[in-house]
Structure formats: C-alpha cells, structure tokens
mmCIF file of C-alpha atoms and ligand atoms in Angstrom:
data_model
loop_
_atom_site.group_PDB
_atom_site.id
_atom_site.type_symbol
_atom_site.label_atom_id
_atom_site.label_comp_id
_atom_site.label_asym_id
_atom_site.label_seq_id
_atom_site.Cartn_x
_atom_site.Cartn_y
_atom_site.Cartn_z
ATOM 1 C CA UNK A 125 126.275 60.956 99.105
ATOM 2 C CA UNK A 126 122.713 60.992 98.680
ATOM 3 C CA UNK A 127 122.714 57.063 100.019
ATOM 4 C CA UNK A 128 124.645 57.735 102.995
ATOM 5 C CA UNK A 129 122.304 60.619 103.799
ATOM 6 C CA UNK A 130 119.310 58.414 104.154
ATOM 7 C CA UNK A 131 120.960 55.679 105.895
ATOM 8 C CA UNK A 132 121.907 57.869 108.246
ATOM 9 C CA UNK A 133 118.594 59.600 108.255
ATOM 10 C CA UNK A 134 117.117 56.187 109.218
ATOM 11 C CA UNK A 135 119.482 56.000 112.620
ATOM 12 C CA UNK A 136 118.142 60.204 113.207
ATOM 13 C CA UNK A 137 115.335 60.308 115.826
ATOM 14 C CA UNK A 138 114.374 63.716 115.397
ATOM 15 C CA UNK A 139 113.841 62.939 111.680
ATOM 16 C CA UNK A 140 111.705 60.149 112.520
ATOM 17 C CA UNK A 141 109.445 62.138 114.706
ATOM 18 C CA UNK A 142 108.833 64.537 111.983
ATOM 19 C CA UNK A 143 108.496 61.821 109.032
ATOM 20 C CA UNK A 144 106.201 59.234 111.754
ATOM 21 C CA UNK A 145 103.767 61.811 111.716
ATOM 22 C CA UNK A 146 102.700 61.020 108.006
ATOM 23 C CA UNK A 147 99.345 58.688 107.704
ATOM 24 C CA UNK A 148 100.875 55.369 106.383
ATOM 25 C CA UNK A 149 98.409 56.339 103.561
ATOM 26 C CA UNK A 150 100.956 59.344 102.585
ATOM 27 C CA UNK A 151 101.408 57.519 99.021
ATOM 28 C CA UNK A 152 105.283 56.896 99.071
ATOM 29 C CA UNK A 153 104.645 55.077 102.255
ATOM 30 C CA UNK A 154 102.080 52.836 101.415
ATOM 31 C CA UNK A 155 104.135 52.438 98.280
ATOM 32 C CA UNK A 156 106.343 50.135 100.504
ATOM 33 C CA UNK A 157 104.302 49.371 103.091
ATOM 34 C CA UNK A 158 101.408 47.040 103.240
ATOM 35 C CA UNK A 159 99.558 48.509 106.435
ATOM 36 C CA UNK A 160 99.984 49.020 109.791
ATOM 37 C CA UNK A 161 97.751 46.294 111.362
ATOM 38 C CA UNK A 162 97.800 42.435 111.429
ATOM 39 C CA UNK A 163 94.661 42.358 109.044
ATOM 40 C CA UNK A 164 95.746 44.446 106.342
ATOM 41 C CA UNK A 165 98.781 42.832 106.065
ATOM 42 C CA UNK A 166 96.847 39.559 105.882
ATOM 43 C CA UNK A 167 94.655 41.007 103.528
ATOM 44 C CA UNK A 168 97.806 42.255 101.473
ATOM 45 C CA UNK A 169 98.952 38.530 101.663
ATOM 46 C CA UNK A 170 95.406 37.702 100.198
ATOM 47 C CA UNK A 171 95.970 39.593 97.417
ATOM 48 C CA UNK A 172 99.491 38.797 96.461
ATOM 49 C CA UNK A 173 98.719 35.247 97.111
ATOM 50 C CA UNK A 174 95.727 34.688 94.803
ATOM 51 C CA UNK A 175 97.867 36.138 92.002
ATOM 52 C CA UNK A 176 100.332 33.289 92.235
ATOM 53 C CA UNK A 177 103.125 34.771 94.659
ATOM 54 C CA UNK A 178 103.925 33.532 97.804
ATOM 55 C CA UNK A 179 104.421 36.540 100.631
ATOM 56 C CA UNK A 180 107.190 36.690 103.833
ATOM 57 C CA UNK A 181 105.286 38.991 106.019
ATOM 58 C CA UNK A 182 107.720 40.957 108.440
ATOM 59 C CA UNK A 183 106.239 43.317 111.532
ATOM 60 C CA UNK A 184 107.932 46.596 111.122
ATOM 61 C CA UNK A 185 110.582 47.184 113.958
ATOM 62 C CA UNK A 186 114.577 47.081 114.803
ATOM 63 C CA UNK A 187 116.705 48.375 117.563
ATOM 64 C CA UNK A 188 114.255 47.616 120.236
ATOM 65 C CA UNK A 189 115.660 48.758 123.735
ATOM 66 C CA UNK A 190 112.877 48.139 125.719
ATOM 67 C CA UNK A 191 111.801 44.688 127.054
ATOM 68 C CA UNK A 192 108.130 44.761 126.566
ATOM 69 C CA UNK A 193 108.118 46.344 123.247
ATOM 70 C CA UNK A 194 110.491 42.993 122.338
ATOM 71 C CA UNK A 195 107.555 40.736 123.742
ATOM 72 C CA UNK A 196 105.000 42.988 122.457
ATOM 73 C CA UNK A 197 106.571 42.440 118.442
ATOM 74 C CA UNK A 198 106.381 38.647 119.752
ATOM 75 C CA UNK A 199 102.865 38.590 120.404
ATOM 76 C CA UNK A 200 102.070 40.441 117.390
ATOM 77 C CA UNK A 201 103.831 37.682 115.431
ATOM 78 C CA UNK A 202 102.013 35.002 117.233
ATOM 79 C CA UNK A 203 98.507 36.838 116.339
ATOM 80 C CA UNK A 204 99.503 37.417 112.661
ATOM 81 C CA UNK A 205 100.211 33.345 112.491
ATOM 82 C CA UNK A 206 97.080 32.908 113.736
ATOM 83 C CA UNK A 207 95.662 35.201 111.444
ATOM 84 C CA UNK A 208 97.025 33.286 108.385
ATOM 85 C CA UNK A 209 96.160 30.411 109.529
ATOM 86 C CA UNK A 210 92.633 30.905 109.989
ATOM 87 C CA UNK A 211 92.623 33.057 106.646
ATOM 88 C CA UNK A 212 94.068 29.513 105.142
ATOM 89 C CA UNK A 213 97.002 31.334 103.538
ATOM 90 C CA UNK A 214 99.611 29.558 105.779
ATOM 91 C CA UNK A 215 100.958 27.639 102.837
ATOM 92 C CA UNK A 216 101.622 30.591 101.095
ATOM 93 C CA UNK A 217 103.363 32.556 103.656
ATOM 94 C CA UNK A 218 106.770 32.757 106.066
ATOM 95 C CA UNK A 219 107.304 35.348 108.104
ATOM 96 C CA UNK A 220 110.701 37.349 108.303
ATOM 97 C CA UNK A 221 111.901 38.536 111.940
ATOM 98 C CA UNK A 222 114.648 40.917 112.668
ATOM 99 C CA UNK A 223 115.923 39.454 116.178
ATOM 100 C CA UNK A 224 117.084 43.193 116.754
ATOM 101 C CA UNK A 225 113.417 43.856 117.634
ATOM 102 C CA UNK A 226 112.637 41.126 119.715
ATOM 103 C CA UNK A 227 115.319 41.562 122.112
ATOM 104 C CA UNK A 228 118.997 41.180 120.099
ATOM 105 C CA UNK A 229 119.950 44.853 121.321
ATOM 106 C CA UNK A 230 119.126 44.298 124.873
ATOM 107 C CA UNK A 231 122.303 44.577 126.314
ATOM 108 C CA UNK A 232 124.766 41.583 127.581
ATOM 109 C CA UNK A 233 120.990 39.054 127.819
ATOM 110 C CA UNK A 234 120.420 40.721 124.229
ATOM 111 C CA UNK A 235 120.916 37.371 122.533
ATOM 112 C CA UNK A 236 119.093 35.308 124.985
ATOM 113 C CA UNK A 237 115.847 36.910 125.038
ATOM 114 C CA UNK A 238 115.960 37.380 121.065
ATOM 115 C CA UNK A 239 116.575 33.489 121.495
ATOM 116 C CA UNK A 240 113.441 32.847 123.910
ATOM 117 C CA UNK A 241 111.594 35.241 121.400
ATOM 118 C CA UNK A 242 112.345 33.874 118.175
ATOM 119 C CA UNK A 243 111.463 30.115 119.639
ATOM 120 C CA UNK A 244 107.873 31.325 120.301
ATOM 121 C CA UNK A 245 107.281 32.508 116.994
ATOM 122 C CA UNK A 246 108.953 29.625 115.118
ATOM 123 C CA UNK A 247 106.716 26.931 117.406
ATOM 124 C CA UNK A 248 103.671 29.403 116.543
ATOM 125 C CA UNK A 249 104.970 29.381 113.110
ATOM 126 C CA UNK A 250 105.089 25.593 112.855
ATOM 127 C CA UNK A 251 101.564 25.406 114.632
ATOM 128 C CA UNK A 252 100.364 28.095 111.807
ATOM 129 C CA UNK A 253 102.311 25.400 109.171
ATOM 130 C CA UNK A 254 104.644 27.954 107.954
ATOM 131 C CA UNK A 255 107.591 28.970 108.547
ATOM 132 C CA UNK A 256 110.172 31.976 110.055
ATOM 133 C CA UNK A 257 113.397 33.539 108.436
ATOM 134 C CA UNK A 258 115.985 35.944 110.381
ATOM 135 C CA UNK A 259 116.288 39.491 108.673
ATOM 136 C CA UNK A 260 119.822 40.595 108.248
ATOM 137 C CA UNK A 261 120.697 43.745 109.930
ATOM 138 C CA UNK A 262 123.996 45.625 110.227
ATOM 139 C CA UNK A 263 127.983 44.167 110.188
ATOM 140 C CA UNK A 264 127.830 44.099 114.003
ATOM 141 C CA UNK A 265 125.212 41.718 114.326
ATOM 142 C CA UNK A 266 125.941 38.965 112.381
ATOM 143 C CA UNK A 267 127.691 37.343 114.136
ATOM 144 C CA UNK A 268 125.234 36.908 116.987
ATOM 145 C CA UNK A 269 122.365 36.888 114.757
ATOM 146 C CA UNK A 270 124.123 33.604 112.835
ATOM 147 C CA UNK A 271 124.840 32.160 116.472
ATOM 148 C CA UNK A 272 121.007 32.366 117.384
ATOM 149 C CA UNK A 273 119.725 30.700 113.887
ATOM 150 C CA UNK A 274 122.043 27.628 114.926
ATOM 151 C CA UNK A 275 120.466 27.455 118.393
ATOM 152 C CA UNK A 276 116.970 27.672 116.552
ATOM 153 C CA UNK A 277 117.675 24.969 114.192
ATOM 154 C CA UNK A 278 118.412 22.651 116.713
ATOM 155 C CA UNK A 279 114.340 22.654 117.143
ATOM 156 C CA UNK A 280 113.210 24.453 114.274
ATOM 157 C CA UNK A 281 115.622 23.169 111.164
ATOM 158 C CA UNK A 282 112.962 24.837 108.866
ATOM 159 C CA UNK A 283 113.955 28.519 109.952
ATOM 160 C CA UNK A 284 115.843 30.456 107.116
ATOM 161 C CA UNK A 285 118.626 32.886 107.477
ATOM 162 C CA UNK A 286 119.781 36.228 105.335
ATOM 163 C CA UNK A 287 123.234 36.594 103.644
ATOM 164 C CA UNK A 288 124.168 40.109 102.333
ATOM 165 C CA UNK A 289 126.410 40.018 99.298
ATOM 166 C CA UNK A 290 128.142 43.563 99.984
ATOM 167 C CA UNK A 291 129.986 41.991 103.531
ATOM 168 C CA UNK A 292 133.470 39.849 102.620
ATOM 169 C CA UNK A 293 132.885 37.125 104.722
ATOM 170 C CA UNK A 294 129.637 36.011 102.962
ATOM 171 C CA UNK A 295 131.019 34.095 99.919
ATOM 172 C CA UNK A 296 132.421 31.628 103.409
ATOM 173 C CA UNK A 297 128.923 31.871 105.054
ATOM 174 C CA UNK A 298 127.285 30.828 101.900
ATOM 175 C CA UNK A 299 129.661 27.786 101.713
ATOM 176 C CA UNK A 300 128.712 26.905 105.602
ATOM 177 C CA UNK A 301 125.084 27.256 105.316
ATOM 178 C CA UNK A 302 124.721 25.504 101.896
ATOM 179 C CA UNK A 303 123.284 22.165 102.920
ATOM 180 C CA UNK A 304 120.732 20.143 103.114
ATOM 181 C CA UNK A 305 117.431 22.147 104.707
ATOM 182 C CA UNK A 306 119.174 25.287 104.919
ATOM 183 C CA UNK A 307 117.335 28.265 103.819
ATOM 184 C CA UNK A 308 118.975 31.164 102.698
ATOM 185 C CA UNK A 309 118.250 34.262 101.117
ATOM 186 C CA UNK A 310 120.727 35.942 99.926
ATOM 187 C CA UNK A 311 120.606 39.834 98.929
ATOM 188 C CA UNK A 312 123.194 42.384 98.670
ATOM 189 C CA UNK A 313 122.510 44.022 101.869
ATOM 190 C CA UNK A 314 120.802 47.452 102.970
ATOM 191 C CA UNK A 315 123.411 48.898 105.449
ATOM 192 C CA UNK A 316 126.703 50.390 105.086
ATOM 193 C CA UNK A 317 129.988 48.874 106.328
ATOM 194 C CA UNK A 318 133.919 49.877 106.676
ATOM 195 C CA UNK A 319 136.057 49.191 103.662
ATOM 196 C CA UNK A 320 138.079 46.408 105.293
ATOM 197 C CA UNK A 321 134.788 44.643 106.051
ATOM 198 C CA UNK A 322 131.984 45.322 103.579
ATOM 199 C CA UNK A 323 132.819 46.119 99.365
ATOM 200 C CA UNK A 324 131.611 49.641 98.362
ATOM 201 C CA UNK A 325 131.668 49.839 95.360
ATOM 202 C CA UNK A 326 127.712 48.501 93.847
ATOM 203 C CA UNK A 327 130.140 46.281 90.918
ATOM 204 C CA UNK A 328 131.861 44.715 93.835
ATOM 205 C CA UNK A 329 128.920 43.731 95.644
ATOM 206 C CA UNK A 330 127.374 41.972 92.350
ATOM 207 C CA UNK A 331 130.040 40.402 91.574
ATOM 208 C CA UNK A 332 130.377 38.983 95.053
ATOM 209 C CA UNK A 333 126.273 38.177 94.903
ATOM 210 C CA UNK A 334 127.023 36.133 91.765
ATOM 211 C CA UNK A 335 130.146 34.034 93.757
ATOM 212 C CA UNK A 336 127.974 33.972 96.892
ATOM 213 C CA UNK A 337 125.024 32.511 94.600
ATOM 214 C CA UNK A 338 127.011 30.076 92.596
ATOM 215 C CA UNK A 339 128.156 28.513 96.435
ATOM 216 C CA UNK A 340 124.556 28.429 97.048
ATOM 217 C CA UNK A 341 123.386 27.085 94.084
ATOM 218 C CA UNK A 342 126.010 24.110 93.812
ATOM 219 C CA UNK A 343 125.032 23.184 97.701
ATOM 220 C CA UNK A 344 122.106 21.434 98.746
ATOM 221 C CA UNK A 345 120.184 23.602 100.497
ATOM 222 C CA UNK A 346 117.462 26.050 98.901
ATOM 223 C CA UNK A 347 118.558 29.493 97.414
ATOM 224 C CA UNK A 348 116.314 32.395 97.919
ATOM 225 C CA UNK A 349 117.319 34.682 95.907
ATOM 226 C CA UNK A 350 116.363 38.248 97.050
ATOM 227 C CA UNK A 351 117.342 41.078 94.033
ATOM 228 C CA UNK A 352 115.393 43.315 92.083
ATOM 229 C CA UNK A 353 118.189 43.380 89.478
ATOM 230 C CA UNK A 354 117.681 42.172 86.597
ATOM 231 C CA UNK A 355 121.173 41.436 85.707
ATOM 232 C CA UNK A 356 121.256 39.075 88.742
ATOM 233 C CA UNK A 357 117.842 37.179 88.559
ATOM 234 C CA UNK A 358 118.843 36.288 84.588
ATOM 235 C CA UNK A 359 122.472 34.620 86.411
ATOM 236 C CA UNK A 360 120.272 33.029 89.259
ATOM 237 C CA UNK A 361 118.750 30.940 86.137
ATOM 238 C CA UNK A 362 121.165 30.018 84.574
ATOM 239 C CA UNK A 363 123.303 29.010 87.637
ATOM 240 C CA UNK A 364 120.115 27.194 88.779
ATOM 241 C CA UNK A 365 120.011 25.167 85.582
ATOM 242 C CA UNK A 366 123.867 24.584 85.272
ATOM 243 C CA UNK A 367 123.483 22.742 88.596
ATOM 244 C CA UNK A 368 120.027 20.851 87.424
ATOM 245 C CA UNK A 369 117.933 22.341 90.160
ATOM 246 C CA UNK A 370 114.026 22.564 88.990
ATOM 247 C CA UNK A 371 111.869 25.122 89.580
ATOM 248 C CA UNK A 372 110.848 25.169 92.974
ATOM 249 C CA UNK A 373 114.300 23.682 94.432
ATOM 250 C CA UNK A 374 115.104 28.037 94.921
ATOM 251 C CA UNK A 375 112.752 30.639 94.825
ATOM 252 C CA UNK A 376 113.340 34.540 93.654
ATOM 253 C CA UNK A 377 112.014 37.216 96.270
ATOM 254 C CA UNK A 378 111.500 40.483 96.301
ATOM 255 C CA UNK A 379 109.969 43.220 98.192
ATOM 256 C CA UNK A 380 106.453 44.434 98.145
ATOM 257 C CA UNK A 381 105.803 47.342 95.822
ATOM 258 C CA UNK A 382 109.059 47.134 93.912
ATOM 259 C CA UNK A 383 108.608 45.402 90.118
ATOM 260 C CA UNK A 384 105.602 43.866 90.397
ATOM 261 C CA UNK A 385 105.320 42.938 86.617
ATOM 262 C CA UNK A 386 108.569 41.642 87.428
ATOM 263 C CA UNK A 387 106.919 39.567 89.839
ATOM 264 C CA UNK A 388 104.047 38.115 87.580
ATOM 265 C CA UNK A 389 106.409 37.424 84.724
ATOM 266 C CA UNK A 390 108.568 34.845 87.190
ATOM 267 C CA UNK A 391 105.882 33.491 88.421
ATOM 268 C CA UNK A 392 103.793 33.050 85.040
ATOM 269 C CA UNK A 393 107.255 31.158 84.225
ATOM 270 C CA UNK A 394 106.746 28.621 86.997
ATOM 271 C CA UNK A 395 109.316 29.849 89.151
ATOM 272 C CA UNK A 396 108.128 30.379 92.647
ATOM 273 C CA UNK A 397 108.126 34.381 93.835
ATOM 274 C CA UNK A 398 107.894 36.060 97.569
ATOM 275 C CA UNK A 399 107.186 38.875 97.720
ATOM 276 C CA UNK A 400 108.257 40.530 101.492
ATOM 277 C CA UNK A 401 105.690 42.245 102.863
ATOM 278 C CA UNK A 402 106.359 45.011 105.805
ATOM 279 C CA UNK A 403 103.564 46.173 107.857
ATOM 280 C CA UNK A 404 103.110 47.731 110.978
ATOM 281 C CA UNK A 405 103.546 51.843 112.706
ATOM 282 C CA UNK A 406 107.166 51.295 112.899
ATOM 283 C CA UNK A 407 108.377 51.981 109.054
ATOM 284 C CA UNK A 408 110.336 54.952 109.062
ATOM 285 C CA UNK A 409 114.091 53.070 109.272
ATOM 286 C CA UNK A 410 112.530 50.391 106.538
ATOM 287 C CA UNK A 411 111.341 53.630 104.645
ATOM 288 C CA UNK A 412 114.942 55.598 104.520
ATOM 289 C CA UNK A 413 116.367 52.647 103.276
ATOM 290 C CA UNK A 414 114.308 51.441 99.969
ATOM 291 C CA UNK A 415 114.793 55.488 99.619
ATOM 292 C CA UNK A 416 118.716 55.151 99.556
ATOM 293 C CA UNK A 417 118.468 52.596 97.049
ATOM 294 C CA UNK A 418 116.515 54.108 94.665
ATOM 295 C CA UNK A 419 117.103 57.847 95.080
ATOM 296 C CA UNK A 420 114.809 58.493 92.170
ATOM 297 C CA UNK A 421 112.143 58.156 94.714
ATOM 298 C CA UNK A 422 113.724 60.661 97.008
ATOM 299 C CA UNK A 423 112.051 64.348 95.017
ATOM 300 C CA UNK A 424 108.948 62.592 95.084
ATOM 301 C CA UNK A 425 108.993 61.938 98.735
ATOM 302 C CA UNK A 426 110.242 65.546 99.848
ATOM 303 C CA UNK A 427 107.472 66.504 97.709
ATOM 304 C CA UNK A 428 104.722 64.678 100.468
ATOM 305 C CA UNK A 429 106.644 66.080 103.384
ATOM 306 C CA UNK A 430 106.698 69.645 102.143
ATOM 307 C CA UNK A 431 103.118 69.655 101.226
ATOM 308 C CA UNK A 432 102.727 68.657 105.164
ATOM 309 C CA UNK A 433 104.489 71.331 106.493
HETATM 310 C C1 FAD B 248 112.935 39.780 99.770
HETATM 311 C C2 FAD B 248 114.029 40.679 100.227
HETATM 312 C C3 FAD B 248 114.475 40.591 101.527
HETATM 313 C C4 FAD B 248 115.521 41.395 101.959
HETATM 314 N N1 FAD B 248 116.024 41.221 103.216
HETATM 315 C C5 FAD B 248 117.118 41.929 103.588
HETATM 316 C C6 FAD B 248 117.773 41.683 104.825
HETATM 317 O O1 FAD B 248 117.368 40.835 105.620
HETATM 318 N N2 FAD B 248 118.865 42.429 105.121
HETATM 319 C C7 FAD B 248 119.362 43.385 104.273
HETATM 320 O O2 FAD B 248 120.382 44.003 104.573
HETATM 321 N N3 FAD B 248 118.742 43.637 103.106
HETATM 322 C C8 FAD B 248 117.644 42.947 102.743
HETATM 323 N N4 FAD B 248 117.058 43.199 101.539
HETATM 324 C C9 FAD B 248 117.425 44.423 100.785
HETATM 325 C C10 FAD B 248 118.574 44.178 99.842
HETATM 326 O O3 FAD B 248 119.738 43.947 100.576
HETATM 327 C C11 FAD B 248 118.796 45.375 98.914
HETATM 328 O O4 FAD B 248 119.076 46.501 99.683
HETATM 329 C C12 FAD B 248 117.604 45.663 98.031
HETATM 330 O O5 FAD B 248 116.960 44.509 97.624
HETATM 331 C C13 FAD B 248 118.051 46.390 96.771
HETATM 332 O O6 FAD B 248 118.986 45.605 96.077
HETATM 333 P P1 FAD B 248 118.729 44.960 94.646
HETATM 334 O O7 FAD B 248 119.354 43.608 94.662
HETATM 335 O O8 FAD B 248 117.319 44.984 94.281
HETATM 336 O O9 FAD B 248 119.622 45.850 93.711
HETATM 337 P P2 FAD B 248 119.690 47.412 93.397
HETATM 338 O O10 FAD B 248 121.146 47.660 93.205
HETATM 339 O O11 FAD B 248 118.927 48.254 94.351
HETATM 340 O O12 FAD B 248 118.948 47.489 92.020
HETATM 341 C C14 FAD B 248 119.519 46.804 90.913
HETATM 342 C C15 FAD B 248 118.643 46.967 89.685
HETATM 343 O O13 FAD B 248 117.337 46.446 89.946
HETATM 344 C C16 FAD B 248 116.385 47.217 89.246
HETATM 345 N N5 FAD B 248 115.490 47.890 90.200
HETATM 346 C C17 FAD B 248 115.692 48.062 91.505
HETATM 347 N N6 FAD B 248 114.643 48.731 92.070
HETATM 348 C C18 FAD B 248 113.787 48.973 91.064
HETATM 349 C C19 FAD B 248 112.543 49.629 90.980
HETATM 350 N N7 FAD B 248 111.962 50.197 92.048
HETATM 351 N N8 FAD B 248 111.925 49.678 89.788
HETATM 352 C C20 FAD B 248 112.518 49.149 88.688
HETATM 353 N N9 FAD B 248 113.709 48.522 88.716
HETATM 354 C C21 FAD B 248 114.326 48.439 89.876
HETATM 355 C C22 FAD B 248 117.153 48.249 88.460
HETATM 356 O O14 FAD B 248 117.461 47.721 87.200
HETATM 357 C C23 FAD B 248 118.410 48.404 89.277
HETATM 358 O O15 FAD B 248 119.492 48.914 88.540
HETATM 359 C C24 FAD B 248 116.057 42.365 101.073
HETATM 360 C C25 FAD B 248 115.617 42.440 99.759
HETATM 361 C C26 FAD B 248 114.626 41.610 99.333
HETATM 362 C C27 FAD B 248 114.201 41.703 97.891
#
C-alpha cells in the first residue's frame, strides 16, 4: 500500500511542488542524490572512482513535455562529458539517459527527437571515450524505448540498454539482446504494471531476475547486473562462473548511496562495481521511488518535511 502510495506520489505535481522546495542538502535527499550541478556530480564520480568503483552518471529528469527542456537535458549531457573528460575520469564512467527526458514523450515526433537527442550524446560520449546506456522507464515505453536503442546501435553498438525483471516479456528480451556487444543491465524494475503484463508479487519478480540472468549470462554479451539484493548478487556469481565468464566479462551495479560496504567488498573481490549516480534539480520522481522500495526510509523522510513546515 505504502509502495503504491509513493509511486503514485512521484506522478503528483502538487506533491512535488511542496517536496522541490527542500535544499538538495535536506539529508534524505542528498542521501540519493549526488548534487544538482555538473561539477558535483563529477566530483562525486571523483570520489567513487578513486575508491575502485566505476560510476554511470544520469542527469535527473523524465516526462519532459517541452522541447527545449529535451535539448536543454542534451546539452547538459554534452557538458558533463566534457567535464569527465577533462577531469580524466572518462574511463571510469558511462552515463545513463532516460529518452523520456530528451524528447520520448513528445507526442507522435516523441521518438524521433529522443532519437536525434540520444545520437548527440552517444557521439559526445564516444568523443569523451565513454559510453551511454538507456534508463528503463514504465511498461508503455518499452517498446519504443527498445526500437530507439536498435536505431542507435546501428552507429553507436557500444550503447547499453535496461531490462526490468518484474515485466513478462523480459526473460524473451534478455534472449534477443544477449549477444555479442550488447550491454544490458538488468534490474527488477521501479514502476508498477497490470497483472497480465508485469508479476506482483516481489518472489515472482526474483525468480524471473534469476531466469532473465541465467539468459544473459549463457549469451555473449555483457551482464550488468543492477540489484542491491543480496540473494541475487550471490546467484549472479555463481551463474557467472557456471558459464566460465571472468571477472570483468559482467559487472554488478548499484545505485549511489545504497550499500556502499556492499560496494567495496565486490570490488575488493575484483569484480568490477558502478555505482549510478543521479544529479541534477529534477529528483523528486527519482526520490519517491528509492522511497517505495525501502519504506523504512519513509518516517525518516516525513520527519525532514514536517520540520519544514
Ligand atoms: C544501477 C541501477 C540502475 C537501475 N536502473 C533502473 C532502470 O533503468 N529502470 C528501472 O525501472 N529501475 C532501475 N533500477 C531500480 C531497480 O529496478 C530497483 O527498483 C532497485 O534497484 C531496487 O531493487 P533491488 O534489486 O535492489 O531489490 P529490493 O527488492 O529493493 O531489495 C532486495 C534486498 O536488497 C537489500 N537492500 C536493498 N536496499 C537496501 C538498503 N538501502 N540497505 C541495505 N540493504 C538493502 C535488502 O536485503 C533487500 O531485501 C536500477 C537499479 C540499479 C541498482
């Protein structure tokens, strides 16, 4: 109940006025959120980077439905590439782009101009030596958002798409998307979906993450396995050594501010760890939902908006 609250809390503008108000220092914010400007996320990917992680940096937005705010998230791509690239940390660092805010939700030229978009930053990201990976947002964009990776990789065969465990057709797009120089993350999915299309029930969706996984492992493209759980990241091993992959043919990821001892521990292993890194004015939707995950956070979080108000 709690979940659905907050997801639906992160579709409620009036909500978002209120909760936008809060300094991205308010501490449950800047919990999950490395900044709001280009340099402190680049100084976040400093940090994470010197300690052995590797960082996909994404610039807080979705559901744009204006034009120039889609070029203006484009732009601010293009200056954080050049940003890690003169900081040197280009190596290090992909950047992860939800197409929704660079022009997907435009209407019937939506999926063009997310298209036109996305090529600018992938040839900035290439420039930069790095490289981009499509978000995943909600059941009814998949579809399109799958259709614009394949028109991407047609010039940019390095960019990496998201696969969310809790939809039923993913154990088939893991299968399609599991060769050679295909990136894919694969998580179990932030949004909510209708029964005949998504699993709701959390056992369902591991047990489809583990299928989904095992398709991904046996293929021959490079898992990036996106889970805090660690249930799922013990599997991920195992699967990984089943099919004789070494460390660095996948990579675990997970998000910035959630288990980082976690973090260190893979990494002091010699597996290879991202840790996703949002930044930017635009968090409230990002916010709602690592708060429906984890409702444990929730009392803590009314807490800083009462002591607002
Ligand atoms: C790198 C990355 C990129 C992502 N990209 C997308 C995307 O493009 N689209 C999308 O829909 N979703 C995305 N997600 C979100 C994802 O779909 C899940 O909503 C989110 O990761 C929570 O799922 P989980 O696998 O961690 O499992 P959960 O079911 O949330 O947690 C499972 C277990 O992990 C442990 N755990 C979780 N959180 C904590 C914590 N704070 N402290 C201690 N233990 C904890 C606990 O043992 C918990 O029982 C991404 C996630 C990651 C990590």
């Amino acid at each position: 109940m709690l979940r659905q609250a907050l997801l639906t809390a992160a579709r409620s503008g009036r909500l978002k006025k209120f909760v936008s108000t809060m300094p991205v220092s308010a501490a449950i914010v800047s919990r999950f959120v490395a900044g709001e400007t280009a340099d402190e996320a680049v100084e976040a990917a400093r940090r994470l980077i010197g300690g052995g992680l590797q960082v996909s940096l994404d610039h807080l937005g979705e559901d744009t439905r204006d034009r120039e705010q889609a070029d203006r998230t484009t732009q601010a791509y293009v200056i954080l590439l050049e940003r890690l690239s003169h900081a040197g940390l280009s190596r290090g660092a992909d950047v992860s782009v939800k197409l929704s805010s660079i022009g997907q939700a435009l209407g019937a030229n939506g999926e063009k101009i997310a298209l036109d978009n996305v090529r600018t930053i992938a040839l900035a990201a290439r420039n930069a030596g790095t490289t981009v990976t499509f978000d995943m947002e909600d059941h009814a964009s998949v579809d399109s958002t799958l259709s614009v990776l394949q028109e991407t990789r047609r010039d940019f065969p390095e960019t990496g798409a998201v696969l969310q465990a809790y939809l039923h057709r993913t154990e088939a797009d893991c299968r399609d998307l599991a060769h050679e120089g295909s990136r894919v993350r694969l998580c179990k999915g932030a949004y909510d979906g209708p029964p005949h299309l998504a699993y709701q029930k959390p056992h369902d969706v591991d047990l489809s993450f583990v299928r989904c996984l095992k398709a991904l492992m046996a293929g021959q493209g490079y898992p990036m396995v996106a889970t805090h759980d660690p249930r799922l990241i013990e599997i991920a091993g195992a699967l990984a050594m089943r099919h004789d992959r070494s460390r660095g043919s996948y990579e675990f990821q997970m998000l910035y501010g959630i288990r980082p001892d976690e973090q260190r521990r893979l990494a002091s292993l010699g597996d290879t760890v991202r840790v996703y890194v949002p930044y930017g004015d635009q968090w409230y939707a990002y916010l709602m939902r690592r708060l429906a995950e984890r409702p444990a956070n929730t009392g803590f979080f009314l807490r800083s908006l009462l002591s607002r108000t």
